[in-house]
PDB file of C-alpha atoms and ligand atoms in Angstrom:
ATOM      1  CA  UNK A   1      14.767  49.479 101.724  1.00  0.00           C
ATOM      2  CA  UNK A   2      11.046  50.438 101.186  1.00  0.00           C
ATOM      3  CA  UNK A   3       9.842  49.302  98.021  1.00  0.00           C
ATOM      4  CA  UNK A   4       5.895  49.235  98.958  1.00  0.00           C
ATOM      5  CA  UNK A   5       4.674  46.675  96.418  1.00  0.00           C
ATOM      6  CA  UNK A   6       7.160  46.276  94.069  1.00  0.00           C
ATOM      7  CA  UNK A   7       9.765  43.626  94.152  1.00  0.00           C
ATOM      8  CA  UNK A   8      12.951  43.686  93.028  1.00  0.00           C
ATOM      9  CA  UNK A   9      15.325  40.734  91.319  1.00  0.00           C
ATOM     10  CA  UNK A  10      19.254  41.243  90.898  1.00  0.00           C
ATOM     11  CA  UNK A  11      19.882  38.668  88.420  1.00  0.00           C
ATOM     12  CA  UNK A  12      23.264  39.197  88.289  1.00  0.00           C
ATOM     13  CA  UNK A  13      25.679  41.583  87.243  1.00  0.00           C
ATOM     14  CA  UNK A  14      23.932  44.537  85.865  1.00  0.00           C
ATOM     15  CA  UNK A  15      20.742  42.740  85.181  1.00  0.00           C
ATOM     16  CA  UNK A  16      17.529  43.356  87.388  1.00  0.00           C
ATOM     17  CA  UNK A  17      13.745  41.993  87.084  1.00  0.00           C
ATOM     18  CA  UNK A  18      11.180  44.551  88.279  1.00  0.00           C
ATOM     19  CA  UNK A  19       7.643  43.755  89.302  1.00  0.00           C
ATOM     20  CA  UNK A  20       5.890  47.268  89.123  1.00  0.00           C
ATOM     21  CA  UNK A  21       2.539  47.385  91.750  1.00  0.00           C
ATOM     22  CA  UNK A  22       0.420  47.509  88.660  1.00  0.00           C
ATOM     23  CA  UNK A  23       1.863  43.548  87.855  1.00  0.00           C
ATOM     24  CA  UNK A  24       4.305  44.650  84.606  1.00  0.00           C
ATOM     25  CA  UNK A  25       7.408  43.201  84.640  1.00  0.00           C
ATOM     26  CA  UNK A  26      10.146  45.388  83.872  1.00  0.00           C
ATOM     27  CA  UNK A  27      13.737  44.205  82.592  1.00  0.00           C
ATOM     28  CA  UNK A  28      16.769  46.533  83.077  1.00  0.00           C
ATOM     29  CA  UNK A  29      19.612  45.604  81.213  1.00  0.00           C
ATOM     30  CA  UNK A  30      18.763  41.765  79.658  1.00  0.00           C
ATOM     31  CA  UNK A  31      21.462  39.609  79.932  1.00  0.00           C
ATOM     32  CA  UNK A  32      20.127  36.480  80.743  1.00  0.00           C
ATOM     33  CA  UNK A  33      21.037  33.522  79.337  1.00  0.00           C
ATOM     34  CA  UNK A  34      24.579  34.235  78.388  1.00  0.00           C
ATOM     35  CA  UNK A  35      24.857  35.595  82.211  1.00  0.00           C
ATOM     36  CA  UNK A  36      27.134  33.438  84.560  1.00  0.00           C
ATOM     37  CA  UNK A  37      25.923  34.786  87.414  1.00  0.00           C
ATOM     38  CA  UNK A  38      22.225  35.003  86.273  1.00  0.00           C
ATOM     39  CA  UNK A  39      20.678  31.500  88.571  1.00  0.00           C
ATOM     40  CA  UNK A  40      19.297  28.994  85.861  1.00  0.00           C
ATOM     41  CA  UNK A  41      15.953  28.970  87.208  1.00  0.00           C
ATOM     42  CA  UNK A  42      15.577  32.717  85.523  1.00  0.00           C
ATOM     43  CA  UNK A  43      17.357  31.820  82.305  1.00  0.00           C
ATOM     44  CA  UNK A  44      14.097  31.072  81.273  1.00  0.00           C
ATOM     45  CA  UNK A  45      12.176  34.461  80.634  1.00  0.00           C
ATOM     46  CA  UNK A  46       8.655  34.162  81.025  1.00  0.00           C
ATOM     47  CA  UNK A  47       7.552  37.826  80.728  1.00  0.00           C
ATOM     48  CA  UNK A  48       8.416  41.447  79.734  1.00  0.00           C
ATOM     49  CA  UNK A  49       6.549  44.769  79.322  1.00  0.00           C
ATOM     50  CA  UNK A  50       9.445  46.994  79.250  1.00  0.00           C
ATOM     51  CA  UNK A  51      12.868  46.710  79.004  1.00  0.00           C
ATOM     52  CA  UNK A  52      15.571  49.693  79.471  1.00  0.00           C
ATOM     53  CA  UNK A  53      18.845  49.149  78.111  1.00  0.00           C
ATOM     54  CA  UNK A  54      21.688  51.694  79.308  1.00  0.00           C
ATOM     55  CA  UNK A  55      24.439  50.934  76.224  1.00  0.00           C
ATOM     56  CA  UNK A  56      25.614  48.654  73.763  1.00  0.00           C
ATOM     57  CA  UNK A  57      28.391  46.504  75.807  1.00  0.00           C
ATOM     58  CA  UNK A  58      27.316  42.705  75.415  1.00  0.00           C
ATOM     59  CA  UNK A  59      27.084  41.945  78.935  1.00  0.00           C
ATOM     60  CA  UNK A  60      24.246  44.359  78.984  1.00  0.00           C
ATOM     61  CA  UNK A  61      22.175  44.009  75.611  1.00  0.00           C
ATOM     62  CA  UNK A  62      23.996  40.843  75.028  1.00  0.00           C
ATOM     63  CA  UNK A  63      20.627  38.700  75.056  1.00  0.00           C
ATOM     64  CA  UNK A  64      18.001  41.851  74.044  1.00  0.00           C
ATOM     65  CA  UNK A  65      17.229  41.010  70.853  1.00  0.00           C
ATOM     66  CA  UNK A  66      16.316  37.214  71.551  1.00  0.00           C
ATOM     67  CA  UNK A  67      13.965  38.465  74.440  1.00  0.00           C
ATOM     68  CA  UNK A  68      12.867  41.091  72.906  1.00  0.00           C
ATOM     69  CA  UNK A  69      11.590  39.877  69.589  1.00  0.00           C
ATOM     70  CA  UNK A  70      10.199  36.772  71.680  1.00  0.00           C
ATOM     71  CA  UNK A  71       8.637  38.953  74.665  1.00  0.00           C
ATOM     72  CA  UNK A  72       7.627  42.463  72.360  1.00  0.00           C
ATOM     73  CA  UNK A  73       8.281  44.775  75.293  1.00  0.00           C
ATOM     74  CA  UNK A  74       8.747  48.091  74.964  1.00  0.00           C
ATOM     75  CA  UNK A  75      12.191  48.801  74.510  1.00  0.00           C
ATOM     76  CA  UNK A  76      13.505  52.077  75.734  1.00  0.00           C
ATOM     77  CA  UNK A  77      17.381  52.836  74.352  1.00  0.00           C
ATOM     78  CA  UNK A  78      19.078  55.710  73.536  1.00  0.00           C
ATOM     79  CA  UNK A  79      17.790  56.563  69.488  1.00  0.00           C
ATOM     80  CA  UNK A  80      21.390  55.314  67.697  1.00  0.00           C
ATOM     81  CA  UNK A  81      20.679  51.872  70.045  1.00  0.00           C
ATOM     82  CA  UNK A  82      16.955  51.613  68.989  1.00  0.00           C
ATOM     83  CA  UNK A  83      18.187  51.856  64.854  1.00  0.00           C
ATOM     84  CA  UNK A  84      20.629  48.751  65.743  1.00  0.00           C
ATOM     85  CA  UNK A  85      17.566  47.235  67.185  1.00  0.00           C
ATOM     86  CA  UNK A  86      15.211  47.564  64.717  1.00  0.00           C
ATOM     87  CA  UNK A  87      17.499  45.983  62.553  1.00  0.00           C
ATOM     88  CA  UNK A  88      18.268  43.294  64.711  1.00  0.00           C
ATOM     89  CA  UNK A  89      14.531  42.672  64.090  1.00  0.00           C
ATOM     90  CA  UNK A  90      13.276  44.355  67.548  1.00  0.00           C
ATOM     91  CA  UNK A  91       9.950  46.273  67.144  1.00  0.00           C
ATOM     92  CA  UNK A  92       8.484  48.990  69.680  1.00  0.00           C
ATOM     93  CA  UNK A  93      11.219  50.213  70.343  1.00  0.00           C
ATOM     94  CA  UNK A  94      10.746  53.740  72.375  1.00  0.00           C
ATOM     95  CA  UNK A  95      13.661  55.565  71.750  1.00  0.00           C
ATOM     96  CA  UNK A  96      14.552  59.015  74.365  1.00  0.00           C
ATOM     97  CA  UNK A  97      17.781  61.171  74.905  1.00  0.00           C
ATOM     98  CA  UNK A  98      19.019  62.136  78.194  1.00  0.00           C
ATOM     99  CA  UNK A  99      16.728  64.821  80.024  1.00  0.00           C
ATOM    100  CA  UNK A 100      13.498  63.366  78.562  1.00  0.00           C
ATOM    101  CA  UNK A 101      10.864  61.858  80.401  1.00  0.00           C
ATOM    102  CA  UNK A 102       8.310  59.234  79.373  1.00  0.00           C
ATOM    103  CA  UNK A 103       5.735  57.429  80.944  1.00  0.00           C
ATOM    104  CA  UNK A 104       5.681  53.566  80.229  1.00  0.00           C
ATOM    105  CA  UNK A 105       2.934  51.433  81.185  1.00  0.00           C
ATOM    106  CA  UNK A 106       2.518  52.655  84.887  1.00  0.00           C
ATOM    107  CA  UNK A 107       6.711  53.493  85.244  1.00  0.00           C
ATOM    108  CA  UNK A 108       7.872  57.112  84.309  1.00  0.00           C
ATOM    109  CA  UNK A 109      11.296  56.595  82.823  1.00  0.00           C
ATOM    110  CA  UNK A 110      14.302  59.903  83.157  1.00  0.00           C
ATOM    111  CA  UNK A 111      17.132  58.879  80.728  1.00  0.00           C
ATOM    112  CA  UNK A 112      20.204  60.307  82.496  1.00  0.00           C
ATOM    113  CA  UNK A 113      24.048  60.824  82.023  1.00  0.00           C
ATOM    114  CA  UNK A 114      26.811  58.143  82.458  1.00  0.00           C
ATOM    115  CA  UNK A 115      30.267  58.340  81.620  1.00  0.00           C
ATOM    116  CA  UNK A 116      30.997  55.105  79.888  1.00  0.00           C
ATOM    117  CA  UNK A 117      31.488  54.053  76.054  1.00  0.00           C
ATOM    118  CA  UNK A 118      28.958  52.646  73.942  1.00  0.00           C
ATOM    119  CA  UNK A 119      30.318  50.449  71.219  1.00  0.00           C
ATOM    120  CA  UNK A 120      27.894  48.168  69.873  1.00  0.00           C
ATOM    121  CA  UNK A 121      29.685  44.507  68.971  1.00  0.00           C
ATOM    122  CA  UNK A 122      28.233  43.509  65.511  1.00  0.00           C
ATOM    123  CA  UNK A 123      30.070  40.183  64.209  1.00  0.00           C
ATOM    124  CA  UNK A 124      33.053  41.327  63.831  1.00  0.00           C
ATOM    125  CA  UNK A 125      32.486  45.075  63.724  1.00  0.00           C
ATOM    126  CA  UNK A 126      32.294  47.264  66.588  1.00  0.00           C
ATOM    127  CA  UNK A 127      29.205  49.784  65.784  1.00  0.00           C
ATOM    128  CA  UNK A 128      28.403  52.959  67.260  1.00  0.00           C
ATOM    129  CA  UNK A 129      25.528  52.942  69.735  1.00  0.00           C
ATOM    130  CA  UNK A 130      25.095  56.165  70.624  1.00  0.00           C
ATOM    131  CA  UNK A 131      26.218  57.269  74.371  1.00  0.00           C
ATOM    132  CA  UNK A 132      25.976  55.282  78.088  1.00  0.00           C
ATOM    133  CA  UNK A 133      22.961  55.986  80.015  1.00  0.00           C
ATOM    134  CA  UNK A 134      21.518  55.410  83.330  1.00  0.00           C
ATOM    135  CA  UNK A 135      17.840  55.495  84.547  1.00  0.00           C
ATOM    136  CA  UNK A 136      15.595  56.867  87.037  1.00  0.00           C
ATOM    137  CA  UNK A 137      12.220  55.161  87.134  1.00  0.00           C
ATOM    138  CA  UNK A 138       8.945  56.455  89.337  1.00  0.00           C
ATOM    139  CA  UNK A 139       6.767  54.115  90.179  1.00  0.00           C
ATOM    140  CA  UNK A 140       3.051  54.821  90.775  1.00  0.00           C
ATOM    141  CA  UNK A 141       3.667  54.131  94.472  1.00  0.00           C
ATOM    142  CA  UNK A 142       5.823  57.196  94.742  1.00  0.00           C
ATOM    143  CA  UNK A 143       9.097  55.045  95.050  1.00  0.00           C
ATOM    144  CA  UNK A 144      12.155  55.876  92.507  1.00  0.00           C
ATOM    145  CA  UNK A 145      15.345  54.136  91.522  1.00  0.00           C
ATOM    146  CA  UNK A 146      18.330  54.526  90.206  1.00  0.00           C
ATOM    147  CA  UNK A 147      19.803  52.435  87.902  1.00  0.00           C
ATOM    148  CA  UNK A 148      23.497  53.883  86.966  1.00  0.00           C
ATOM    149  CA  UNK A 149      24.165  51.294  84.189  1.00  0.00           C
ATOM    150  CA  UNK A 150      27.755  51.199  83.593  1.00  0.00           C
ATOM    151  CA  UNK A 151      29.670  54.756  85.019  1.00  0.00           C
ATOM    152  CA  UNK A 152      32.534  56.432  87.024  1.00  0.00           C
ATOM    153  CA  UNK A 153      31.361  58.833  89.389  1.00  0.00           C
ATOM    154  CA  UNK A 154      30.423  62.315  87.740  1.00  0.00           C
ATOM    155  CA  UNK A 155      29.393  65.669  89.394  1.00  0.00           C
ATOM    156  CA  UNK A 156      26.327  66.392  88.188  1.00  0.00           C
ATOM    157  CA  UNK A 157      25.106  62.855  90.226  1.00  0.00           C
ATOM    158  CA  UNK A 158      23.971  66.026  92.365  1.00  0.00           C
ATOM    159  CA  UNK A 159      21.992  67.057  89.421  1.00  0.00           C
ATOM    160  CA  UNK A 160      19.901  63.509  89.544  1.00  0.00           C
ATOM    161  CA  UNK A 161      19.321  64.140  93.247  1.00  0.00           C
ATOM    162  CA  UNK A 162      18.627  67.778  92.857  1.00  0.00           C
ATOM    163  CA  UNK A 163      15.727  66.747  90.371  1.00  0.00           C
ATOM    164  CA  UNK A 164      14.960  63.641  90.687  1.00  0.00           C
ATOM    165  CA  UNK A 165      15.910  62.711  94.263  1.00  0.00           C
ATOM    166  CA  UNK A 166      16.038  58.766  94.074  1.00  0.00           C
ATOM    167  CA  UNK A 167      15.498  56.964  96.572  1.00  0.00           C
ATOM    168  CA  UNK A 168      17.055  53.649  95.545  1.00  0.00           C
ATOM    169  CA  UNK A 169      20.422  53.756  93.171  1.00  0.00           C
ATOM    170  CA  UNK A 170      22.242  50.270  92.076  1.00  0.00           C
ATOM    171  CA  UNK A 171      25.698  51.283  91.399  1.00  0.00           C
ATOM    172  CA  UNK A 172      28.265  49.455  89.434  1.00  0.00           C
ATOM    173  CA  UNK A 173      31.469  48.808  91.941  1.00  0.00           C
ATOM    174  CA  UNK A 174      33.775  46.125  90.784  1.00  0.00           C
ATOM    175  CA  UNK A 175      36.501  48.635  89.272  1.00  0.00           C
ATOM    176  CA  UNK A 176      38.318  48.204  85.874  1.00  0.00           C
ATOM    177  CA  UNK A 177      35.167  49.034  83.651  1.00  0.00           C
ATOM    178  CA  UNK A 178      33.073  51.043  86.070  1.00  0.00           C
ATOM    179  CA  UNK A 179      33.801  52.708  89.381  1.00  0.00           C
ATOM    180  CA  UNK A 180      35.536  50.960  92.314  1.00  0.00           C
ATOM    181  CA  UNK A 181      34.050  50.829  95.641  1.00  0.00           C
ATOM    182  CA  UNK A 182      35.782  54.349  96.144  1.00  0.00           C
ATOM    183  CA  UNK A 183      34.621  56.548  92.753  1.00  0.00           C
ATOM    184  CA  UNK A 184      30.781  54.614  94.284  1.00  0.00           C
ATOM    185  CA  UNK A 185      31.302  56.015  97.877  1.00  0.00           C
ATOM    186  CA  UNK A 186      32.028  58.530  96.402  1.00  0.00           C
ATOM    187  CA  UNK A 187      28.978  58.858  94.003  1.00  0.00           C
ATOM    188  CA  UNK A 188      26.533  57.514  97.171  1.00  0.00           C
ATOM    189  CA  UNK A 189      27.310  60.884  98.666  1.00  0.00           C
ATOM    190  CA  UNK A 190      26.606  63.215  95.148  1.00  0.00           C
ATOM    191  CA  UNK A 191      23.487  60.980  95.368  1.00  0.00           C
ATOM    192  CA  UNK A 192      21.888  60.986  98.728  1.00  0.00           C
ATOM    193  CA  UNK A 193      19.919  58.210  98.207  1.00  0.00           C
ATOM    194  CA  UNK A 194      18.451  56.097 101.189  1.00  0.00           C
ATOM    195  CA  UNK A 195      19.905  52.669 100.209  1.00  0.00           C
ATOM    196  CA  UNK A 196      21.963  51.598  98.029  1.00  0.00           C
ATOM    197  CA  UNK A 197      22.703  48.147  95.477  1.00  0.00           C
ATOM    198  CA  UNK A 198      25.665  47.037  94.626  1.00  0.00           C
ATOM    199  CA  UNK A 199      25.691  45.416  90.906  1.00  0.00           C
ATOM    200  CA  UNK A 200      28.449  44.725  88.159  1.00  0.00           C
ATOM    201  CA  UNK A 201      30.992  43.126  90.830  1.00  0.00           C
ATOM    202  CA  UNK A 202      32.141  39.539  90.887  1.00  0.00           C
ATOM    203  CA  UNK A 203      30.777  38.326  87.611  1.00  0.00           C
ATOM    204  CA  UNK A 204      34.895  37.867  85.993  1.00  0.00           C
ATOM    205  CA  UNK A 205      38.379  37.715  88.311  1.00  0.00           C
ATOM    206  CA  UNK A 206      38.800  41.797  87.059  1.00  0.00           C
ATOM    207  CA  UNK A 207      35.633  43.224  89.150  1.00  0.00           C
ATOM    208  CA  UNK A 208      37.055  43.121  91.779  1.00  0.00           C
ATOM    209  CA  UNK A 209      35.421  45.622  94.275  1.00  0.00           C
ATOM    210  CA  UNK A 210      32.824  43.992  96.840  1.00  0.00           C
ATOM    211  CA  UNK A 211      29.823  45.057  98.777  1.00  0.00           C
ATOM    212  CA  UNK A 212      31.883  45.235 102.083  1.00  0.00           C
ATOM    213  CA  UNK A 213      34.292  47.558 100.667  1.00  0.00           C
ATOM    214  CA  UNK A 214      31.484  50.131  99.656  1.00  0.00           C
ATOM    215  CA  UNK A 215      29.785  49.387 103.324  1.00  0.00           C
ATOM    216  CA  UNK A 216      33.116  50.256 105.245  1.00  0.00           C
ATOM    217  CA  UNK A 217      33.507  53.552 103.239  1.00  0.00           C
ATOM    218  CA  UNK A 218      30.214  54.904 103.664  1.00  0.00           C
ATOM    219  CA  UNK A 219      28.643  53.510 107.269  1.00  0.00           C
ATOM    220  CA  UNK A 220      25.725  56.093 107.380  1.00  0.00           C
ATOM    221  CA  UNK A 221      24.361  54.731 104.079  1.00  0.00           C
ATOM    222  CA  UNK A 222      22.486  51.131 103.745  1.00  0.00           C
ATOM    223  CA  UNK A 223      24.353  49.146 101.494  1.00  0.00           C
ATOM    224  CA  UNK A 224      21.974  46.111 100.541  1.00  0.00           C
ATOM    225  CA  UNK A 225      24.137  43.384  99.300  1.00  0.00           C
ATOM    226  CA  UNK A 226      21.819  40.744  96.980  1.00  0.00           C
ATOM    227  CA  UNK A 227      22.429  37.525  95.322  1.00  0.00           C
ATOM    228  CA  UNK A 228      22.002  36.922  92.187  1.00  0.00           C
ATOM    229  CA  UNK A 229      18.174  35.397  92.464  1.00  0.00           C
ATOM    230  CA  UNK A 230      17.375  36.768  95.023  1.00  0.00           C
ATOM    231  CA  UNK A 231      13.932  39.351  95.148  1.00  0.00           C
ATOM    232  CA  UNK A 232      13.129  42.353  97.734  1.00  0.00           C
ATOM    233  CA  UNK A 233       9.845  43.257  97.935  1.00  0.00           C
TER     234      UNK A 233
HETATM  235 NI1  LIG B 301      29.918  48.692  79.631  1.00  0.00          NI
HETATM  236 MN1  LIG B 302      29.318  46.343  81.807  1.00  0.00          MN
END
């Protein structure tokens, strides 16, 4: 995986810590603190600049609007997302719909397609929070990733390589919620990316799908397994 400059922290689950070459840090799905997979040296946020959320399920915005109102990134969400936000208290937000681009600090940011629910949990009321999304973020070096959120496999994944031809995609694989190792095989070939994360495995008994799987299903792709804490750079 080349990532010239950047570094890159799975903190378990669906929840990733970027360092862009310019020294922002980026947050991608915050679930931190109520995250048993996230190590507790990182429970402790110390910085954000931006932070993309891809939809409304608690173990992916479940800890945004403590770090958010704490850290004032900018928070890039999907518009009905950002109005539940901004209730919640968050400010600067940056709302966007899927086909729009916006530059961020130095990252440019493509909201994109997934096919998942988004049902914001609100007390005791499940709210509506617009549609699933995924990401694909440029960096000034020239690098891009991928960040599916929560998805099965869809067709037009050819579309996001036709346009926006990723080089890096972390794909949800543990089954039940998202795609299994199979629908991501699957997806790694719609794709053609150069390497590929696994994420949103392992964290409860139901996710069941594993790294390995994936790897044995698609040999001519690099499947880099990470643990939760650990950075690439
Ligand atoms: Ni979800
Ligand atoms: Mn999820």
């Amino acid at each position: 995986m080349e990532l010239k400059g950047i570094q890159l922290t799975w903190l378990g689950h669906a929840t990733f810590r970027i360092e862009t070459p310019a020294g922002k840090t980026i947050y991608i799905d915050p679930w931190v603190m109520g995250n048993p997979m996230c190590p507790s040296a990182e429970k402790k946020v110390r910085k954000v600049d931006v932070m993309l959320c891809t939809h409304g399920h608690g173990d992916h915005i479940g800890d945004a609007v403590e770090i958010a109102t704490k850290h004032k990134p900018t928070l890039v969400a999907i518009p009905e997302m950002c109005h539940w936000l901004e209730k919640k208290g968050v400010a600067n937000t940056s709302m966007m719909n899927k086909g729009g681009t916006q530059t961020v600090g130095d990252i440019k940011v493509t909201m994109v397609h997934a096919d998942h629910s988004c049902g914001i949990q609100d007390g005791d009321q499940m709210v509506y929070g617009g549609e699933a999304c995924g990401y694909v973020v440029e960096f000034s070096n020239g690098v891009k990733i991928y960040h599916a959120g929560d998805t099965n496999v869809f067709g037009d994944m050819a579309i996001i390589h036709d346009l926006y031809a990723p080089d890096i995609a972390m794909l949800p694989i543990g089954d039940h919620f998202t795609m299994s190792p199979r629908e991501a095989a699957y997806a790694c070939r719609l794709l053609k990316v150069k390497t590929v994360v696994p994420m949103h495995f392992g964290t409860f008994p139901v996710l069941t799908g594993t790294p390995s799987q994936l790897r044995d299903l698609i040999p001519e792709f690099e499947v880099v397994e990470m643990t939760p804490g650990q950075t690439i750079s």
